[in-house]
Short mmCIF file of C-alpha atoms in Angstrom, two decimals:
data_model
loop_
_atom_site.label_atom_id
_atom_site.label_comp_id
_atom_site.label_asym_id
_atom_site.label_seq_id
_atom_site.Cartn_x
_atom_site.Cartn_y
_atom_site.Cartn_z
CA MET A 1 50.65 -9.63 -27.60
CA LYS A 2 47.08 -10.27 -28.75
CA LYS A 3 45.55 -7.83 -31.19
CA VAL A 4 41.82 -7.06 -30.99
CA HIS A 5 39.56 -4.68 -32.92
CA PHE A 6 36.23 -3.30 -31.64
CA ILE A 7 33.43 -2.42 -34.06
CA ALA A 8 31.27 0.21 -32.27
CA ILE A 9 33.78 0.72 -29.47
CA GLY A 10 31.88 3.66 -27.95
CA GLY A 11 29.12 1.65 -26.27
CA SER A 12 28.96 1.44 -22.50
CA ALA A 13 29.91 -2.24 -22.30
CA MET A 14 32.18 -2.17 -25.35
CA HIS A 15 34.44 0.67 -24.26
CA ASN A 16 34.83 -0.85 -20.80
CA LEU A 17 35.84 -4.20 -22.30
CA ALA A 18 38.28 -2.40 -24.60
CA ILE A 19 39.87 -0.66 -21.60
CA ALA A 20 40.06 -3.95 -19.68
CA LEU A 21 41.88 -5.69 -22.54
CA HIS A 22 44.20 -2.71 -23.05
CA ARG A 23 45.14 -2.84 -19.37
CA LYS A 24 45.69 -6.58 -19.69
CA GLY A 25 48.35 -5.86 -22.31
CA TYR A 26 46.42 -6.43 -25.54
CA GLU A 27 46.82 -4.21 -28.59
CA VAL A 28 43.37 -2.61 -28.94
CA THR A 29 41.94 -0.67 -31.87
CA GLY A 30 38.38 0.43 -32.47
CA SER A 31 35.93 2.37 -34.57
CA ASP A 32 32.53 4.01 -34.30
CA ASP A 33 30.41 6.51 -36.18
CA GLU A 34 30.11 8.69 -33.06
CA ILE A 35 31.30 8.43 -29.46
CA PHE A 36 29.73 10.30 -26.56
CA GLU A 37 30.86 11.04 -23.02
CA PRO A 38 31.98 9.48 -20.78
CA SER A 39 33.17 6.81 -23.25
CA LYS A 40 35.06 9.39 -25.32
CA SER A 41 37.19 10.75 -22.46
CA ARG A 42 37.79 7.35 -20.93
CA LEU A 43 39.04 5.87 -24.20
CA ALA A 44 41.19 8.96 -24.80
CA ASN A 45 42.76 8.65 -21.34
CA GLU A 46 43.77 5.08 -22.17
CA GLY A 47 45.15 6.10 -25.58
CA ILE A 48 42.70 3.96 -27.56
CA LEU A 49 40.18 6.55 -28.80
CA PRO A 50 39.72 6.19 -32.58
CA PRO A 51 41.49 9.11 -34.34
CA GLN A 52 38.39 9.80 -36.46
CA TRP A 53 34.77 8.70 -36.63
CA GLY A 54 33.61 6.23 -39.26
CA TRP A 55 34.28 2.74 -40.56
CA TYR A 56 37.61 1.85 -42.15
CA PRO A 57 37.52 -1.77 -43.39
CA GLU A 58 40.85 -1.31 -45.18
CA LYS A 59 42.60 -1.13 -41.79
CA LEU A 60 41.65 -4.72 -40.93
CA ASP A 61 44.07 -7.49 -41.87
CA ASN A 62 45.06 -10.98 -40.84
CA SER A 63 47.20 -9.74 -37.95
CA TYR A 64 44.09 -9.46 -35.74
CA ASP A 65 43.35 -12.29 -33.31
CA ALA A 66 39.73 -11.22 -32.83
CA VAL A 67 37.10 -8.70 -33.83
CA ILE A 68 34.48 -7.79 -31.22
CA LEU A 69 31.13 -6.65 -32.58
CA GLY A 70 28.95 -4.19 -30.68
CA MET A 71 25.16 -4.55 -30.49
CA HIS A 72 24.66 -1.15 -32.11
CA ALA A 73 26.58 -2.01 -35.27
CA ARG A 74 24.49 -2.91 -38.32
CA ILE A 75 24.63 -6.35 -39.89
CA ASP A 76 25.99 -4.78 -43.10
CA ASN A 77 28.71 -2.80 -41.30
CA PRO A 78 31.65 -2.55 -43.77
CA GLU A 79 34.21 -3.55 -41.13
CA LEU A 80 32.14 -6.59 -40.17
CA VAL A 81 31.87 -7.58 -43.85
CA ARG A 82 35.65 -7.18 -44.23
CA ALA A 83 36.37 -9.26 -41.10
CA GLN A 84 34.15 -12.03 -42.44
CA GLU A 85 35.89 -11.91 -45.83
CA LEU A 86 39.28 -12.26 -44.10
CA GLY A 87 38.02 -15.16 -42.00
CA LEU A 88 38.77 -13.36 -38.74
CA LYS A 89 37.17 -14.66 -35.57
CA VAL A 90 34.22 -12.36 -34.79
CA TYR A 91 32.89 -12.33 -31.22
CA SER A 92 30.10 -10.47 -29.50
CA TYR A 93 31.25 -8.97 -26.23
CA PRO A 94 29.42 -11.67 -24.17
CA GLU A 95 31.15 -14.38 -26.20
CA TYR A 96 34.50 -12.73 -25.61
CA LEU A 97 33.86 -12.37 -21.89
CA TYR A 98 33.26 -16.11 -21.75
CA GLU A 99 36.43 -16.71 -23.77
CA GLN A 100 38.34 -14.65 -21.19
CA SER A 101 36.78 -16.44 -18.21
CA LYS A 102 36.24 -20.05 -19.34
CA ASP A 103 38.91 -21.32 -16.92
CA LYS A 104 37.52 -19.35 -13.97
CA THR A 105 34.55 -19.86 -11.64
CA ARG A 106 31.82 -17.74 -13.24
CA ILE A 107 29.13 -16.05 -11.16
CA VAL A 108 26.30 -14.67 -13.31
CA ILE A 109 23.57 -12.44 -11.89
CA GLY A 110 20.38 -12.67 -13.96
CA GLY A 111 16.85 -11.35 -13.48
CA SER A 112 14.60 -8.56 -14.68
CA HIS A 113 15.63 -6.26 -11.86
CA GLY A 114 18.34 -5.94 -9.21
CA LYS A 115 21.16 -7.35 -11.37
CA THR A 116 23.45 -4.34 -11.15
CA THR A 117 22.93 -3.85 -7.43
CA ILE A 118 23.49 -7.51 -6.52
CA THR A 119 26.61 -7.66 -8.72
CA SER A 120 27.86 -4.44 -7.11
CA MET A 121 27.24 -5.77 -3.59
CA ILE A 122 29.18 -8.95 -4.34
CA LEU A 123 32.12 -7.01 -5.77
CA HIS A 124 32.14 -4.63 -2.82
CA VAL A 125 32.22 -7.48 -0.30
CA LEU A 126 34.88 -9.48 -2.17
CA LYS A 127 37.08 -6.38 -2.35
CA GLN A 128 36.62 -5.73 1.37
CA VAL A 129 37.57 -9.29 2.34
CA GLY A 130 40.52 -9.42 -0.07
CA ILE A 131 39.27 -11.93 -2.66
CA GLU A 132 40.52 -11.03 -6.13
CA THR A 133 37.94 -11.27 -8.89
CA ASP A 134 37.44 -10.26 -12.48
CA PHE A 135 34.08 -8.70 -13.29
CA MET A 136 31.64 -7.05 -15.64
CA VAL A 137 28.99 -4.77 -14.14
CA GLY A 138 26.54 -2.33 -15.71
CA ALA A 139 27.23 0.75 -13.58
CA GLN A 140 30.12 2.76 -12.21
CA LEU A 141 30.92 1.63 -8.66
CA GLU A 142 32.51 3.52 -5.81
CA GLY A 143 36.06 2.24 -5.39
CA PHE A 144 36.29 0.84 -8.92
CA ASP A 145 37.55 2.89 -11.88
CA VAL A 146 36.27 0.49 -14.56
CA MET A 147 33.14 -1.58 -15.18
CA VAL A 148 35.08 -4.53 -16.63
CA ARG A 149 38.22 -6.15 -15.21
CA LEU A 150 40.11 -9.03 -16.80
CA SER A 151 43.27 -10.61 -15.45
CA GLU A 152 45.40 -13.75 -15.59
CA THR A 153 45.40 -14.15 -11.80
CA ALA A 154 41.79 -13.95 -10.53
CA LYS A 155 40.04 -17.29 -9.89
CA TYR A 156 36.55 -15.77 -10.17
CA MET A 157 34.57 -13.82 -12.75
CA VAL A 158 31.43 -12.00 -11.57
CA MET A 159 29.12 -10.90 -14.39
CA GLU A 160 25.84 -9.06 -14.66
CA GLY A 161 23.70 -11.32 -16.83
CA ASP A 162 21.67 -9.18 -19.21
CA GLU A 163 18.82 -10.95 -21.03
CA TYR A 164 18.87 -8.54 -23.98
CA LEU A 165 20.20 -9.64 -27.38
CA THR A 166 23.90 -10.28 -27.94
CA SER A 167 24.71 -8.74 -31.34
CA PRO A 168 23.23 -8.13 -34.81
CA ILE A 169 24.50 -11.54 -35.97
CA ASP A 170 23.79 -13.43 -32.75
CA ARG A 171 20.25 -12.64 -31.66
CA VAL A 172 20.15 -14.57 -28.39
CA PRO A 173 20.32 -13.15 -24.87
CA LYS A 174 23.75 -12.22 -23.59
CA PHE A 175 23.48 -14.39 -20.48
CA HIS A 176 23.10 -17.55 -22.56
CA HIS A 177 26.82 -17.30 -23.39
CA TYR A 178 28.23 -17.22 -19.87
CA HIS A 179 27.65 -20.81 -18.61
CA PRO A 180 27.68 -19.94 -14.90
CA ASN A 181 29.01 -22.08 -12.07
CA ILE A 182 26.89 -19.95 -9.74
CA ALA A 183 23.73 -18.37 -11.19
CA VAL A 184 21.27 -15.91 -9.67
CA ILE A 185 17.72 -15.08 -10.75
CA SER A 186 16.67 -11.98 -8.84
CA GLY A 187 13.06 -11.91 -10.02
CA ILE A 188 11.19 -11.82 -13.30
CA GLY A 189 8.94 -9.21 -14.89
CA TRP A 190 8.29 -8.99 -18.63
CA ASP A 191 10.59 -6.55 -20.41
CA HIS A 192 12.06 -5.92 -23.90
CA VAL A 193 8.77 -6.49 -25.74
CA ASN A 194 10.45 -5.48 -29.00
CA VAL A 195 12.40 -8.76 -29.01
CA PHE A 196 10.33 -10.95 -26.65
CA PRO A 197 6.76 -10.42 -27.91
CA THR A 198 5.05 -12.63 -25.31
CA PHE A 199 5.67 -13.15 -21.61
CA ASP A 200 6.22 -16.87 -22.13
CA ASN A 201 8.84 -16.14 -24.79
CA TYR A 202 10.56 -13.90 -22.24
CA LEU A 203 10.33 -16.60 -19.55
CA GLU A 204 11.86 -19.14 -21.91
CA GLN A 205 15.09 -17.14 -21.96
CA PHE A 206 15.44 -17.74 -18.20
CA ARG A 207 14.62 -21.44 -18.57
CA ILE A 208 17.45 -21.68 -21.09
CA PHE A 209 19.73 -19.70 -18.75
CA VAL A 210 19.16 -22.27 -16.00
CA ARG A 211 19.98 -25.09 -18.41
CA THR A 212 23.36 -23.43 -19.13
CA ILE A 213 24.52 -23.77 -15.51
CA GLU A 214 27.67 -25.91 -15.41
CA LYS A 215 27.62 -29.39 -13.88
CA GLY A 216 28.17 -29.14 -10.14
CA GLY A 217 26.94 -25.54 -10.12
CA CYS A 218 24.05 -23.96 -8.26
CA LEU A 219 21.13 -21.56 -8.69
CA ILE A 220 20.29 -18.85 -6.15
CA TYR A 221 16.85 -17.32 -6.70
CA ASP A 222 14.14 -15.11 -5.20
CA ASP A 223 11.67 -17.67 -3.86
CA THR A 224 9.07 -14.95 -3.21
CA ASP A 225 8.83 -14.39 -6.98
CA VAL A 226 6.27 -16.76 -8.54
CA GLU A 227 7.96 -17.05 -11.93
CA ALA A 228 11.49 -17.40 -10.51
CA GLU A 229 10.20 -20.17 -8.22
CA LYS A 230 8.66 -22.03 -11.18
CA ILE A 231 11.87 -21.79 -13.19
CA ALA A 232 14.00 -22.91 -10.23
CA GLN A 233 11.87 -26.06 -10.02
CA THR A 234 13.13 -27.02 -13.50
CA ALA A 235 16.80 -26.81 -12.43
CA THR A 236 18.82 -30.01 -12.14
CA CYS A 237 21.54 -28.34 -10.04
CA ARG A 238 21.54 -27.35 -6.36
CA THR A 239 19.14 -24.48 -5.61
CA PHE A 240 18.97 -21.93 -2.80
CA GLY A 241 15.94 -19.69 -2.37
CA TYR A 242 15.91 -16.36 -0.58
CA GLY A 243 13.57 -13.55 0.42
CA PRO A 244 14.19 -10.13 1.97
CA HIS A 245 16.75 -10.02 4.76
CA PRO A 246 15.07 -9.16 8.09
CA SER A 247 15.46 -5.44 8.71
CA GLU A 248 14.02 -2.40 10.46
CA THR A 249 13.88 1.28 9.62
CA ASP A 250 13.25 4.40 11.69
CA GLY A 251 12.29 6.53 8.70
CA MET A 252 15.87 7.61 8.07
CA LYS A 253 18.24 4.67 8.69
CA THR A 254 17.85 0.99 7.82
CA ARG A 255 19.38 -1.79 9.91
CA LEU A 256 19.70 -5.48 9.20
CA VAL A 257 18.40 -7.75 11.95
CA LEU A 258 20.79 -10.69 12.35
CA ASP A 259 20.02 -14.18 13.66
CA ASP A 260 21.53 -13.37 17.05
CA GLY A 261 19.27 -10.32 17.41
CA SER A 262 22.02 -7.78 16.75
CA ARG A 263 21.61 -4.92 14.27
CA ARG A 264 23.87 -3.74 11.46
CA GLU A 265 23.24 -0.40 9.74
CA VAL A 266 23.36 -0.43 5.93
CA GLY A 267 23.48 2.33 3.35
CA VAL A 268 20.63 1.02 1.18
CA PHE A 269 16.94 0.65 1.92
CA GLY A 270 13.71 -0.87 0.64
CA SER A 271 12.46 -4.46 0.63
CA HIS A 272 13.93 -5.01 -2.85
CA ASN A 273 17.38 -4.10 -1.53
CA MET A 274 16.92 -6.41 1.43
CA LYS A 275 16.40 -9.17 -1.14
CA ASN A 276 19.46 -8.01 -3.03
CA ILE A 277 21.53 -8.23 0.15
CA ASN A 278 20.41 -11.81 0.76
CA ALA A 279 21.22 -12.80 -2.81
CA ALA A 280 24.70 -11.30 -2.51
CA ARG A 281 25.22 -12.99 0.88
CA LEU A 282 24.38 -16.42 -0.53
CA VAL A 283 26.71 -15.93 -3.49
CA CYS A 284 29.54 -14.80 -1.23
CA LYS A 285 28.97 -17.83 1.03
CA GLN A 286 29.56 -20.07 -2.01
CA LEU A 287 32.92 -18.32 -2.43
CA GLY A 288 33.99 -18.95 1.17
CA VAL A 289 32.93 -15.63 2.73
CA THR A 290 31.43 -16.11 6.20
CA ASP A 291 28.26 -14.30 7.25
CA GLU A 292 30.31 -12.36 9.80
CA GLN A 293 32.68 -11.16 7.06
CA PHE A 294 29.74 -10.33 4.81
CA TYR A 295 27.94 -8.21 7.39
CA ASP A 296 31.16 -6.38 8.30
CA ALA A 297 31.66 -5.50 4.64
CA ILE A 298 28.13 -4.75 3.41
CA GLY A 299 27.64 -1.92 5.90
CA SER A 300 29.93 0.34 3.87
CA PHE A 301 28.16 -0.36 0.56
CA LYS A 302 26.57 2.87 -0.70
CA GLY A 303 24.94 1.60 -3.89
CA ALA A 304 25.67 1.67 -7.61
CA ALA A 305 25.39 4.76 -9.77
CA ARG A 306 21.77 5.65 -10.64
CA ARG A 307 20.35 2.88 -8.45
CA LEU A 308 18.38 4.78 -5.81
CA GLU A 309 21.28 7.22 -5.76
CA LEU A 310 20.91 10.25 -3.50
CA LEU A 311 21.62 13.32 -5.65
CA PHE A 312 21.41 15.76 -2.76
CA GLU A 313 19.84 16.47 0.61
CA SER A 314 18.86 20.01 1.57
CA ASN A 315 16.63 21.57 4.22
CA GLY A 316 14.86 18.29 4.93
CA ASN A 317 14.37 17.46 1.23
CA PHE A 318 15.90 14.35 -0.36
CA VAL A 319 16.24 13.96 -4.13
CA PHE A 320 17.11 10.59 -5.68
CA ARG A 321 17.66 9.33 -9.18
CA ASP A 322 17.09 5.76 -10.24
CA PHE A 323 17.49 3.70 -13.41
CA ALA A 324 13.98 2.26 -12.96
CA HIS A 325 12.19 1.78 -16.27
CA ALA A 326 10.40 -1.60 -16.20
CA PRO A 327 7.13 -1.79 -14.19
CA SER A 328 8.62 -4.04 -11.50
CA LYS A 329 11.60 -1.70 -11.03
CA LEU A 330 9.41 1.37 -10.90
CA THR A 331 7.07 -0.18 -8.34
CA ALA A 332 9.98 -1.33 -6.15
CA THR A 333 11.65 2.09 -6.16
CA VAL A 334 8.48 3.99 -5.24
CA LYS A 335 7.64 1.43 -2.55
CA ALA A 336 11.16 1.67 -1.07
CA LEU A 337 11.01 5.46 -0.83
CA ARG A 338 7.53 5.37 0.66
CA GLU A 339 8.65 2.91 3.36
CA GLN A 340 11.88 4.78 4.12
CA TYR A 341 10.26 8.24 4.31
CA PRO A 342 6.65 7.65 5.37
CA GLU A 343 6.15 11.19 6.67
CA LYS A 344 7.50 13.03 3.63
CA TYR A 345 5.73 14.20 0.48
CA LEU A 346 6.82 11.80 -2.27
CA ILE A 347 7.07 13.23 -5.80
CA ALA A 348 7.66 10.50 -8.40
CA VAL A 349 8.82 11.56 -11.88
CA PHE A 350 9.17 8.80 -14.47
CA GLU A 351 10.45 9.11 -18.04
CA LEU A 352 9.03 6.76 -20.67
CA HIS A 353 12.26 6.09 -22.54
CA THR A 354 12.76 2.43 -23.52
CA TYR A 355 11.06 0.73 -26.47
CA SER A 356 8.79 -1.23 -24.11
CA SER A 357 7.76 1.77 -22.02
CA LEU A 358 6.97 3.86 -25.10
CA SER A 359 4.82 1.14 -26.66
CA GLU A 360 1.05 1.43 -26.28
CA VAL A 361 0.71 -2.36 -26.17
CA PHE A 362 2.82 -2.35 -22.98
CA ILE A 363 1.65 0.79 -21.18
CA ASP A 364 -1.03 -1.01 -19.12
CA HIS A 365 1.71 -2.98 -17.34
CA TYR A 366 2.52 0.23 -15.44
CA ARG A 367 -0.88 0.27 -13.71
CA ASP A 368 -0.48 1.28 -10.04
CA ALA A 369 3.34 1.51 -10.34
CA LEU A 370 3.18 5.13 -9.05
CA LYS A 371 0.28 4.51 -6.68
CA GLN A 372 2.21 5.19 -3.46
CA ALA A 373 3.51 8.60 -4.59
CA ASP A 374 1.78 11.76 -3.37
CA GLN A 375 2.39 13.40 -6.76
CA ALA A 376 3.06 11.49 -9.98
CA ILE A 377 4.48 12.90 -13.22
CA VAL A 378 5.26 11.04 -16.45
CA PHE A 379 7.75 12.52 -18.92
CA TYR A 380 6.77 11.56 -22.48
CA ASP A 381 9.06 12.95 -25.18
CA PRO A 382 7.67 12.81 -28.76
CA HIS A 383 11.25 12.84 -30.10
CA ALA A 384 12.05 9.59 -28.27
CA VAL A 385 8.91 8.06 -29.78
CA ALA A 386 9.98 9.12 -33.28
CA ILE A 387 13.50 7.69 -32.86
CA LYS A 388 12.02 4.29 -31.98
CA LYS A 389 9.52 4.59 -34.86
CA LEU A 390 6.47 4.11 -32.67
CA GLU A 391 3.05 5.76 -32.75
CA LEU A 392 2.38 8.69 -30.42
CA MET A 393 0.03 7.96 -27.54
CA PRO A 394 -2.50 10.54 -26.39
CA ASP A 395 -1.78 11.81 -22.88
CA GLU A 396 -5.13 10.35 -21.83
CA ARG A 397 -3.93 6.88 -22.81
CA ILE A 398 -0.88 7.23 -20.57
CA VAL A 399 -3.06 8.37 -17.67
CA GLU A 400 -5.31 5.38 -18.26
CA GLY A 401 -2.35 2.99 -18.45
CA PHE A 402 -0.97 4.10 -15.08
CA GLY A 403 -4.43 3.93 -13.53
CA ARG A 404 -4.10 7.31 -11.84
CA SER A 405 -6.48 10.10 -12.82
CA ASP A 406 -4.35 12.88 -11.26
CA LEU A 407 -1.23 11.86 -13.21
CA LYS A 408 0.49 14.77 -14.96
CA VAL A 409 2.04 14.12 -18.39
CA VAL A 410 4.80 16.46 -19.61
CA HIS A 411 6.67 16.46 -22.91
CA ASN A 412 9.90 18.38 -22.34
CA LYS A 413 12.26 19.65 -19.66
CA ALA A 414 10.64 23.12 -19.50
CA GLU A 415 7.18 21.67 -18.80
CA LEU A 416 8.59 19.40 -16.11
CA LEU A 417 10.44 22.19 -14.33
CA ALA A 418 7.37 24.44 -14.47
CA ILE A 419 5.24 21.82 -12.65
CA LEU A 420 7.93 21.08 -10.07
CA LYS A 421 8.44 24.80 -9.34
CA GLN A 422 4.71 25.22 -8.74
CA GLY A 423 4.61 22.27 -6.35
CA ARG A 424 5.66 21.36 -2.86
CA LYS A 425 9.01 22.75 -1.64
CA GLU A 426 9.30 21.43 1.92
CA ASN A 427 9.56 17.96 3.49
CA VAL A 428 9.86 16.44 0.01
CA VAL A 429 11.35 13.23 -1.33
CA GLY A 430 11.88 13.50 -5.09
CA ALA A 431 12.37 10.42 -7.25
CA MET A 432 13.71 11.01 -10.78
CA MET A 433 13.35 7.64 -12.52
CA SER A 434 14.60 6.97 -16.03
CA SER A 435 17.09 5.12 -18.22
CA GLY A 436 17.40 8.46 -20.07
CA ASP A 437 18.08 12.01 -18.89
CA PHE A 438 14.81 14.00 -19.10
CA ASN A 439 16.08 16.11 -22.03
CA GLY A 440 19.28 17.02 -20.21
CA LEU A 441 17.82 17.74 -16.76
CA THR A 442 20.67 18.42 -14.32
CA THR A 443 21.14 18.20 -10.58
CA ASP A 444 21.52 21.98 -10.54
CA ASP A 445 18.05 22.31 -12.13
CA LEU A 446 16.61 20.31 -9.24
CA ARG A 447 18.63 22.14 -6.60
CA GLU A 448 17.03 25.41 -7.71
CA ILE A 449 13.68 23.94 -6.70
CA TRP A 450 14.42 22.09 -3.45
CA ASP A 451 17.73 23.48 -2.17
#
């Protein structure tokens, strides 16, 4: 039995990897200075929740086969220092995922947007057609109880390829460690300005990603994206470009239009999701899934958690939440809702939450992102700014950055609810877009307004 210790086990990716290894039969221990839900309950249910918070370097010894270091641990973490003193093998979680999958065919989904959805679509289809696969995905999926699966039997490993940094002692993007046999670039829009200070520096991470593709592998990319097209031209492997799958919508339902003229209804909508479907289809084709099998399976795909997820429908009102935070994601989400519900009053609420979005040097990249909404609200929490040690922006600067003079800026949950309660109540589509939670805003809070 292998023995593995997790430093900062409570993170979203870390606790899922810990559960996957525990289920594989490894002896798993872990530590963290604080663990929140749902990580806390999920680790407890598996019997691997640390008995107390804090760091306990004295518990580490030479019996451990590996120590896995979370991104949120500090470089001077006492357990990390102890592991290094003992000469234990220290991995980041991307390095360990590669270690677990180096003898499998690795499919890595990269890009600034659409990664989680494309990965989720592929996993859904492979499950429907009976192809076993290991995986790592960044959201909870319907029909899957974990976000990471590792086994001895699966021939494939499907991974969401995040371009953010790996760990405090390995400051390169996670997806540089995966060495894909099949790689996807879903599109590129500058993000993570705290670690990639220029757009070209950000682009370089994708150029390197393409160079890590294994010999005999292939690259599947959005050929309607200018930067993805340029990067694909540098690839020495086989390449396959794609655009949005032909489709039609009647304002409520979306149907794929197939080559033979037939229609297949799908549970997702928007031109960005039609691209995501084509990316997933091309990946699945590389794994032996026929188009007929793919279309039969994709119709029952309902989406990943917080990716244009319908919270509720009531009295002709539809309220969605979405993880959108980068300008390209925000624009795509608003555009998709506008196209799907052209006759409804679209209220777009966006929380500035990430380091990039809260930075004044980046705010102008959001210009026109909320243009197609009938009402636009930006949630700007001074506490989030303080945590990231940034300077407060005047509300007027945010309005200027979005290029919309009627934009409302709010600073807490109470202000947001007050504006929404004063606004439109009928024939509404609400879009709650954030990588945060609007100061604890709940579905019940929104139901009180539009139910």
